[in-house]
Structure formats: C-alpha cells, structure tokens
C-alpha cells in the first residue's frame, strides 16, 4: 500500500479514528460535481488541534499528502486526494468554543457547519450571514473563500474571518489575527489562509464576525421580459448604493427547473429574488426604491412581503437550484461553472453566455449573485456521453475566457480545485509564480493538497 | 559613499530624478514622530512602473536597500532608510488613470493623495472614504493598511483595495486581483501586499472601491461626565448595529488642546464626535437612535446638524488633533501610540490608560476611532529630556501590553514601522516566523525596507 509507514504511524496515533475501510474512503472520494470518484489511501478523523499537529508532523516526515475535508460540498473537486495520501476529515472538530456577544464574534472549530452555527446563535440575537446554500463547514468555507447570496451586503469569508488557528505542513501551530476588529501589525496571514484551499495549512479554529439579526426582513420577487432588463436593473440598484441583503438573478431555464423540482408554477421568465435587512423603516424604503428601479426596466409585478414563511420558501427554492437544474434531466451530471465580472459588463456577460448555450446542443441554467457581478452556469450532461462532456467543457471554457477578457475572474466563489487550475496562469500571469513561491516557503515538501492551486515543480 | 555603484547606475537611469542633495535627503530623513532624522544615501523619483522595475533590478543586483516613500506621514518611522540605501519617492506617479463610475472603482498611481483623489471624483457622485486625517498617498495608505475615522462604516484599506500592480524585489511586475468585486481564484496577494509596509514589493498602481456620496450627511457632538460613560455608549451603538459613519472619542485633555489650538471654548470633558450617512430618513433615524443611547449613558446636550460648514469645522478640528496635542506644550515631541482591542474591553482599556497617564509626570491626550475598538494616545515629551522620553516609552509600553493582554493588537492602523517591532514576537508568536519565511521567499536579499516588519536573520 502506498504511504503504509505513514498510515501505520497514524493508526498508532488515532486508533480507530484512522480508517482504511472502503466505505469511508469511498465517501471521501465523492464530490458534488462531475469529477470521477478518487479514493484516498486512508481517512483520519482528528479530534483536536494537537492531533492535527501530530498528523501533520508524521505526514511531513513521511512525505504523505494530506487533503483536508470539511463536508465535501465544494464544486471543483477541491477535496479529492487525486495524488493519494490521507484525507483529513475535520467533521469531529465541531464545537462552538466561545460566543462573545458583546464583541459580535464567535470562536469555533472548523467542522462546525453554517446551519449548526446559526442554530447555536439563535438566542443571542446575532447571526453569521455567509450563505453558500450548501450546509458547508466553516473551515471549508474559509478555505474556499466562500460567499453566496448575502455577500452583496455582508461580504465574503474574506471579510468575516477575524482570526484563525492554523496547523502548518510541518506541524507547527500558528495563530493569525486577533479578536480586535482591525490591525496593521504585520502581514495579513489570515487573508492568505482564507481561500488557500488546504494548500498552505489546516484551519483548526476560526474567529468569525457576527452581525445583529436584522430588526426587519422583507423579500421580493419580480419577473422580466429579458435577461438584459433584469441584469440592468441590478446594475442600477448597486450603482445607487441601495444596501440590498440579497439580489439574485435566475434565468427562465432555472425557473423551469424550480417548477419541475419544487412543483411551483412560476412564469418561465428571468427573475430577480431579493431580500432587504434593516429597521422597519429602512426595509420599506429600500423595497420601495428597488420597486421603482425595477419598474423602470420593465420588471413586472414586483411583490414584496414581510412573511417569514414566504421568504423561507423562496430561499429554500433558490438554495436547491442545483438540484432543480438536475431535475430537468434526471440522471444527468452537472458541470457548474462560476465567474465574476465588473458589474458594468454583467448584462453582456450573461446575455452572451445564454446565447452560447442556446446555440449548443445542451441545456443549462444560469443564475447568480448578481449584485457582486457573480454568476453561475449549470450545464446538464449525459454521464455516458463523452461528446456532451466535451461540449459542456467548451461552453464553460468560453464563459471563463469571456470573464477574463472583461477584466473579471474565473471564479467568484467556488474556488480553483481541479477545474480552474488551467486558468490560473492566464488570470494571474507572473503573480501565479509568486503564489508558488509562497507555497514552497510554507510547504516545502508539497504535502498539503498537492497539485492544487499552484504548480511547484 | 555606500552603495555608490548602485547610485551611479540609478543616475544613468533616472538623470536628475536621482538626487543626492542634502536638502532632498534631509526631507526624506524626517518623520512625523519623534524618531531621529535618518538620511538615505540618495532619493529616486521614478515616473513609471517600468522605471520602478528598472530601479529594483539594479538595486537587487547591487544589494542596495530601497525604502518606498509616499508622503512621509506614517507615525512609526516606517519610511526611514535606517539601514541606508535609497528612498524611492513615488510622489511623481500621481495620475488618476481610470474612473469607472459604473463599477464604483478607480485605477490610480500610488502617489495620488487622498484629497487629490476625492477632488477628482467630486463630479462623479462617488468618493473614496478612507480617511486617516493626514493627506497621505494612497500607495502609502495601502502599505500601512490605514484606516481612520470612517473605518467603522467603510472598512480599512484592506477592504477597499480591489487590485494592485506591484514591483517585486527583483524587478518583476505582477498584478494582484481583478476589477471583479470578489474572487476565489488563488492566494490573496492583494491583502498580503496591503499592510506590508514596503517590505514585500513596491505598489505602482491601485484599483480602489468607491462609494456613492451619501444622499444626506449629518454630524453630532456630545459631552460626557466620564470616559466610561462615553465609551460604554459607543459599545452600545455598535452592538445595536447602528451604521454610524464616524464615531470618535476625544478625551478632556484633547478638548483642551482644541481650545488652545483652534480657539474653541468647548467644555473640557470627554466627547463623542459622530457622523451619519444615508438617505434623509435613514440619517434622521440613526441620529435619533444614537441620541437615545447617549442619553441613557448620561451624555449631555446631544446636538446634531445637517450644516456642512459645522460638520467640516468639526472634522477639521478632529483631524488636527495631533497638532492640537502639540499645542498644549509648544516645542514638544509627540510620542503617539495606537492600539485596538475587542470592543467589550474598550472602556476598561481607555480608563486604565488615562489613570496611568494621570499617575505619571507627563501630559497626554487620548482619542480614537472607538467604533472599531481603536484608540491612540499622544504623549508630550520635552525633546531635551531623555528621562521624559523614557517615561513616555514606559507609558506606551504598558498601553501596548494591556492591549495584548485583552486579546487586541499593538497597532490598529498606524502599523509597525520601527516603533512596534518589539511587540511583533509577542503579538504573533510562531506566526511571526511565518511572516519572515514569506519575506525571504519574495525578497531573498532583503533589500525592501530592510529591518522592518520581520526578522530575517
Ligand atoms: C448545491 C450547492 C450550492 C453551492 N452554492 C455555493 C454558493 O452560492 N457560494 C459558494 O461560495 N459556494 C457554493 N457552493 C460550494 C461549497 O458549498 C463551498 O465550496 C464550501 O465553501 C466548501 O465547504 P466544505 O466544508 O464542504 O469543504 P470541502 O468541500 O470539504 O473542502 C473544500 C476545500 O477546502 C479545504 N478544506 C476544508 N476544510 C479545511 C480546513 N479546516 N482547513 C484547510 N482546508 C480545508 C479542502 O481541502 C478543499 O480544498 C455550493 C455547493 C453546493 C453543493
Ligand atoms: C496628523 C496625522 C494623523 C494621522 N491619523 C491617522 C489615522 O487616523 N489613521 C491611520 O491609519 N493613519 C493615520 N496617520 C498615519 C499616516 O497618515 C498613515 O500611516 C499613511 O497611511 C501613510 O501614508 P504615506 O503616503 O504618508 O506613506 P509614508 O509615510 O511615506 O510610508 C509609509 C510606509 O509605506 C511604505 N510605502 C509608501 N508608499 C508605498 C508604495 N507605493 N509601495 C509600497 N510601499 C509604500 C513606506 O515604505 C513606509 O513603510 C496619521 C498621520 C498624521 C501625521
């Protein structure tokens, strides 16, 4: 067996929390996208920072790859141990360690999930806003620099992590940042670790900013005749500085998916889904102003509501967009791609992407967190058709190329993983080599999620 | 002359934009704090990225230190070439390159100052909010991760830089980030450069986020019987999530300084200065809610106004706090220190600091951007008294030690420079060595602002 010395030493350390069983390896070889199942040699379930450190020390000595695992919801094959070695599953480190309500922060272990955290916080009047839809672990969300529907108002993981504890490749344990809201003391190692996808260190503790639960929340929905009108309305809302909490675009094909998957009967037209947070007065004012903008762009029948059950149904539907897309073609694989462009280019980017899909033989949905200029495309592929997969890749490729040509990025939030490696050179140019220099400095034997993010050889 | 080969080669490159004159070297040997004048061997005034790159290539080959210079307003001796070599003055790279009003961003050269930028933007309806008081260069502000009065609402430089162009130690030119609002593509080199104080690269271009000029602005002022009441009111405002644009604490001694320096006749009591941004309705609502909180904490005579002239006078006074402190003791040196603590500890941190000053033989003012938990102390020292300087250092030292003990940082915004080097080890522990690893990877011959930020030997 490859890495058998490392695995034997890890078994000594962890006992039955080191597994080589097929079932467990298989679970950790899966992914939420179309990448082939890829089994690690073993799966470790550490229970503490000390254990993570001990694991890293052993793997460092033995040259054994270590791929962190949160909940496995990332969409570009990030957590697949495609060069073998062990998967380090952090789901047992799932404690909320400290709720500092006076300081609006919380200290947690990396395996705490977004939903578990918000359940824990409910009574405090505070919440953690970042919402990537999936019930991901906070460690994984930090590692992918996740964002989602609320980033337009509350920022991404980059903006909401105050401090981290990280175990480095050689087992050293460091703390980055403090509980102070800001600091100019030294290099921003926190932001260096956020988004590093497990290639620079293992996050073993996070201090996160919290926000007050809004006094009032309302949601709204509105249909448009065309993509251009819907997206142009979004551009105007952002340019006017209206502090919407969510502003989501879903195209007609996505609506068709919702109708099939959730049994709704919405008109199959491009829509905006919105949410407003604030005082009663502020929420009403925001909704009214957005209503005016939407009307200007021909948006029909702008409806807004304060009813929590209607709002929850709306976001539940939105969060299931991926599965709704799948429902359009039972048994299909979904190739999801995620780009982000300057907001002035958004309408063009979405329109051209839609036309490109329509000209292809494939079905796909487009939807996005358009307030940030971020949108996704979910392309439905017959798993048994290499031709379809090839065509889907071509569609995705052109979408990425357009985003770059528009001064944007090949991933607004999903991250690099395996799928976006091929664009790193073009997006970053000479800066990509600088990333590799940093990787080499911090992980000289290249054991942390090797083969991802940078090329070190 | 030290570095004479490097200087000869630079003169070939730059002609009379390389100066070894005493007057120019002397200007670049000054600082806004109490550090002794420290002359560089020469001062270079590059006019383009290409020239900066050529300068770095030469200095890299010759092992000549390079210390970037924006406007020299940093407060911890950051820009002093205390190991000799050249000062790289970026003030001639002062062009606004692109105003993208639809995208709420702007592309500028590093020598553009905060005030020049906002003058340029006035007609667009947009503004750049970060305001460190001094009319610093944006390159310098990024390099120190500056913030100031508006950070409580708009964040710090970390939150408002979208992308950078950076010349590395060996002359390579890289671009970090894009004009897209968010990205998960790779290590966050932008945030690594922001706050690196010229030790990792020279910033030659910045893409900054802009914000819409608020529809309505009002300001307010309020006096309190004691520090504790004033700061506790701030804690409550933050915990309630009221989106104040500015919330500044100034202690009684600072007010005395204003009265002396600006000829005002304010009661010598602790005060809060506030500003509100938003729609007419939102601003009125915020002011009202803050008024209620302030009253709860015994704040007297909460006055708010929409009049721009009153508001400008207020912030003009606040921005001159440093010179007002100096006016309390003509001819004195000012030792400024800057810490940031979790907001729940702020009242205690400020109160204990005030008591510590009162028990000393020295005068000092305390004031701060308290919405972030950030406050400063300006200690007035007789330049001819080593005993006073020693006592001032002791006071500052205890303030820093308390900040660390409270889970805070030794600098919320001024940065490390020379003054805070001695705390880096304690604040960062093992993470400080990681910063040095990064420095060594990117600047192996240690020519970029050597001796600052990290210890590489
Ligand atoms: C239906 C659906 C919708 C989604 N929508 C969004 C969306 O709107 N926005 C968005 O941003 N994402 C979205 N995602 C993607 C996904 O939820 C994120 O990528 C998530 O942040 C990953 O978290 P995880 O715990 O599942 O991590 P994993 O998938 O387990 O791991 C992701 C990466 O992080 C690393 N990692 C995990 N934990 C740690 C740790 N503790 N320390 C260091 N590295 C670690 C792994 O090695 C891997 O490289 C969606 C996913 C699905 C399935
Ligand atoms: C009265 C007064 C009040 C102040 N109040 C505040 C405040 O409220 N908040 C706050 O944050 N600061 C405050 N400051 C500090 C000061 O304004 C900041 O530190 C400022 O950000 C420095 O900008 P600068 O252009 O003057 O840089 P400089 O002082 O010239 O340089 C600062 C550092 O940045 C580096 N640097 C400069 N330009 C570049 C570049 N292009 N690329 C790479 N490195 C570079 C230098 O090498 C040096 O290490 C105050 C200063 C004064 C005098």
PDB file of C-alpha atoms and ligand atoms in Angstrom, chain A residues 32 67-75 78-79 88 90 110-111 131-149 196-199 201-204 318-320 322-323 369 374 376 413-414 449 452, chain B residues 184, ligand 1:
ATOM      1  CA  UNK A  32     -20.652  17.299  -5.737  1.00  0.00           C
ATOM      2  CA  UNK A  67      -6.108  16.718   1.943  1.00  0.00           C
ATOM      3  CA  UNK A  68      -8.455  18.474   4.354  1.00  0.00           C
ATOM      4  CA  UNK A  69     -12.143  17.651   4.210  1.00  0.00           C
ATOM      5  CA  UNK A  70     -14.974  19.737   5.632  1.00  0.00           C
ATOM      6  CA  UNK A  71     -18.276  18.473   4.276  1.00  0.00           C
ATOM      7  CA  UNK A  72     -17.199  17.792   0.712  1.00  0.00           C
ATOM      8  CA  UNK A  73     -19.603  20.285  -0.882  1.00  0.00           C
ATOM      9  CA  UNK A  74     -17.036  22.137  -2.965  1.00  0.00           C
ATOM     10  CA  UNK A  75     -17.776  22.070  -6.656  1.00  0.00           C
ATOM     11  CA  UNK A  78     -11.078  20.584  -4.275  1.00  0.00           C
ATOM     12  CA  UNK A  79     -11.108  17.877  -1.617  1.00  0.00           C
ATOM     13  CA  UNK A  88      -8.134  14.711   6.978  1.00  0.00           C
ATOM     14  CA  UNK A  90     -12.406  17.703  10.343  1.00  0.00           C
ATOM     15  CA  UNK A 110     -13.552  24.122  11.712  1.00  0.00           C
ATOM     16  CA  UNK A 111     -16.091  21.315  11.462  1.00  0.00           C
ATOM     17  CA  UNK A 131     -24.603  31.543   2.984  1.00  0.00           C
ATOM     18  CA  UNK A 132     -23.289  29.368   0.167  1.00  0.00           C
ATOM     19  CA  UNK A 133     -26.521  27.430   0.036  1.00  0.00           C
ATOM     20  CA  UNK A 134     -24.955  24.095   0.929  1.00  0.00           C
ATOM     21  CA  UNK A 135     -24.600  23.332   4.641  1.00  0.00           C
ATOM     22  CA  UNK A 136     -20.821  23.536   4.404  1.00  0.00           C
ATOM     23  CA  UNK A 137     -18.320  23.541   7.266  1.00  0.00           C
ATOM     24  CA  UNK A 138     -16.940  26.908   8.279  1.00  0.00           C
ATOM     25  CA  UNK A 139     -13.404  25.555   7.852  1.00  0.00           C
ATOM     26  CA  UNK A 140     -14.211  24.568   4.277  1.00  0.00           C
ATOM     27  CA  UNK A 141     -15.946  27.869   3.618  1.00  0.00           C
ATOM     28  CA  UNK A 142     -12.896  29.770   4.816  1.00  0.00           C
ATOM     29  CA  UNK A 143     -10.626  27.519   2.768  1.00  0.00           C
ATOM     30  CA  UNK A 144     -12.589  28.235  -0.428  1.00  0.00           C
ATOM     31  CA  UNK A 145     -13.256  31.915   0.371  1.00  0.00           C
ATOM     32  CA  UNK A 146     -16.952  31.142   0.010  1.00  0.00           C
ATOM     33  CA  UNK A 147     -19.668  33.707  -0.298  1.00  0.00           C
ATOM     34  CA  UNK A 148     -23.156  33.200  -1.743  1.00  0.00           C
ATOM     35  CA  UNK A 149     -26.420  35.067  -1.681  1.00  0.00           C
ATOM     36  CA  UNK A 196      -5.906  28.723   0.117  1.00  0.00           C
ATOM     37  CA  UNK A 197      -7.951  25.506  -0.248  1.00  0.00           C
ATOM     38  CA  UNK A 198      -5.949  23.491   2.219  1.00  0.00           C
ATOM     39  CA  UNK A 199      -2.676  24.006   0.354  1.00  0.00           C
ATOM     40  CA  UNK A 201      -2.250  24.886   6.268  1.00  0.00           C
ATOM     41  CA  UNK A 202      -5.077  23.167   8.092  1.00  0.00           C
ATOM     42  CA  UNK A 203      -7.520  25.543   9.759  1.00  0.00           C
ATOM     43  CA  UNK A 204      -8.226  24.233  13.256  1.00  0.00           C
ATOM     44  CA  UNK A 318     -33.144  29.185  -4.554  1.00  0.00           C
ATOM     45  CA  UNK A 319     -30.783  27.036  -2.488  1.00  0.00           C
ATOM     46  CA  UNK A 320     -31.990  23.986  -4.298  1.00  0.00           C
ATOM     47  CA  UNK A 322     -28.524  22.956  -8.301  1.00  0.00           C
ATOM     48  CA  UNK A 323     -30.856  20.039  -7.676  1.00  0.00           C
ATOM     49  CA  UNK A 369     -25.326  36.524  -7.033  1.00  0.00           C
ATOM     50  CA  UNK A 374     -21.035  36.869  -9.991  1.00  0.00           C
ATOM     51  CA  UNK A 376     -23.010  30.511 -12.457  1.00  0.00           C
ATOM     52  CA  UNK A 413     -16.638  31.977  -5.055  1.00  0.00           C
ATOM     53  CA  UNK A 414     -16.363  28.279  -5.840  1.00  0.00           C
ATOM     54  CA  UNK A 449      -3.420  19.198  -1.076  1.00  0.00           C
ATOM     55  CA  UNK A 452      -3.957  22.113  -6.451  1.00  0.00           C
TER      56      UNK A 452
ATOM     57  CA  UNK B 184     -11.801  32.737  -5.096  1.00  0.00           C
TER      58      UNK B 184
HETATM   59  C1  LIG C   1     -25.834  22.985  -4.041  1.00  0.00           C
HETATM   60  C2  LIG C   1     -24.589  23.758  -3.785  1.00  0.00           C
HETATM   61  C3  LIG C   1     -24.622  25.149  -3.865  1.00  0.00           C
HETATM   62  C4  LIG C   1     -23.476  25.895  -3.619  1.00  0.00           C
HETATM   63  N1  LIG C   1     -23.554  27.245  -3.679  1.00  0.00           N
HETATM   64  C5  LIG C   1     -22.462  27.976  -3.353  1.00  0.00           C
HETATM   65  C6  LIG C   1     -22.518  29.395  -3.301  1.00  0.00           C
HETATM   66  O1  LIG C   1     -23.542  30.001  -3.564  1.00  0.00           O
HETATM   67  N2  LIG C   1     -21.407  30.092  -2.939  1.00  0.00           N
HETATM   68  C7  LIG C   1     -20.245  29.462  -2.611  1.00  0.00           C
HETATM   69  O2  LIG C   1     -19.281  30.149  -2.271  1.00  0.00           O
HETATM   70  N3  LIG C   1     -20.147  28.124  -2.669  1.00  0.00           N
HETATM   71  C8  LIG C   1     -21.223  27.370  -3.028  1.00  0.00           C
HETATM   72  N4  LIG C   1     -21.122  26.014  -3.054  1.00  0.00           N
HETATM   73  C9  LIG C   1     -19.796  25.372  -2.817  1.00  0.00           C
HETATM   74  C10 LIG C   1     -19.471  24.900  -1.408  1.00  0.00           C
HETATM   75  O3  LIG C   1     -20.543  24.904  -0.539  1.00  0.00           O
HETATM   76  C11 LIG C   1     -18.258  25.580  -0.890  1.00  0.00           C
HETATM   77  O4  LIG C   1     -17.134  25.390  -1.684  1.00  0.00           O
HETATM   78  C12 LIG C   1     -17.907  25.294   0.576  1.00  0.00           C
HETATM   79  O5  LIG C   1     -17.348  26.504   0.996  1.00  0.00           O
HETATM   80  C13 LIG C   1     -16.959  24.151   0.889  1.00  0.00           C
HETATM   81  O6  LIG C   1     -17.079  23.778   2.242  1.00  0.00           O
HETATM   82  P1  LIG C   1     -16.903  22.264   2.698  1.00  0.00           P
HETATM   83  O7  LIG C   1     -16.951  22.229   4.187  1.00  0.00           O
HETATM   84  O8  LIG C   1     -17.872  21.393   2.008  1.00  0.00           O
HETATM   85  O9  LIG C   1     -15.440  21.976   2.196  1.00  0.00           O
HETATM   86  P2  LIG C   1     -14.873  20.763   1.342  1.00  0.00           P
HETATM   87  O10 LIG C   1     -15.601  20.644   0.066  1.00  0.00           O
HETATM   88  O11 LIG C   1     -14.814  19.567   2.212  1.00  0.00           O
HETATM   89  O12 LIG C   1     -13.402  21.302   1.055  1.00  0.00           O
HETATM   90  C14 LIG C   1     -13.197  22.406   0.222  1.00  0.00           C
HETATM   91  C15 LIG C   1     -11.715  22.766   0.186  1.00  0.00           C
HETATM   92  O13 LIG C   1     -11.328  23.310   1.428  1.00  0.00           O
HETATM   93  C16 LIG C   1     -10.321  22.528   2.046  1.00  0.00           C
HETATM   94  N5  LIG C   1     -10.650  22.490   3.475  1.00  0.00           N
HETATM   95  C17 LIG C   1     -11.779  22.041   4.058  1.00  0.00           C
HETATM   96  N6  LIG C   1     -11.700  22.204   5.383  1.00  0.00           N
HETATM   97  C18 LIG C   1     -10.494  22.768   5.651  1.00  0.00           C
HETATM   98  C19 LIG C   1      -9.799  23.170   6.828  1.00  0.00           C
HETATM   99  N7  LIG C   1     -10.374  23.062   8.042  1.00  0.00           N
HETATM  100  N8  LIG C   1      -8.553  23.701   6.706  1.00  0.00           N
HETATM  101  C20 LIG C   1      -7.980  23.846   5.499  1.00  0.00           C
HETATM  102  N9  LIG C   1      -8.575  23.470   4.368  1.00  0.00           N
HETATM  103  C21 LIG C   1      -9.813  22.941   4.433  1.00  0.00           C
HETATM  104  C22 LIG C   1     -10.363  21.198   1.352  1.00  0.00           C
HETATM  105  O14 LIG C   1      -9.097  20.581   1.336  1.00  0.00           O
HETATM  106  C23 LIG C   1     -10.793  21.587  -0.047  1.00  0.00           C
HETATM  107  O15 LIG C   1      -9.677  22.046  -0.777  1.00  0.00           O
HETATM  108  C24 LIG C   1     -22.269  25.238  -3.295  1.00  0.00           C
HETATM  109  C25 LIG C   1     -22.228  23.854  -3.217  1.00  0.00           C
HETATM  110  C26 LIG C   1     -23.370  23.098  -3.469  1.00  0.00           C
HETATM  111  C27 LIG C   1     -23.284  21.606  -3.375  1.00  0.00           C
END
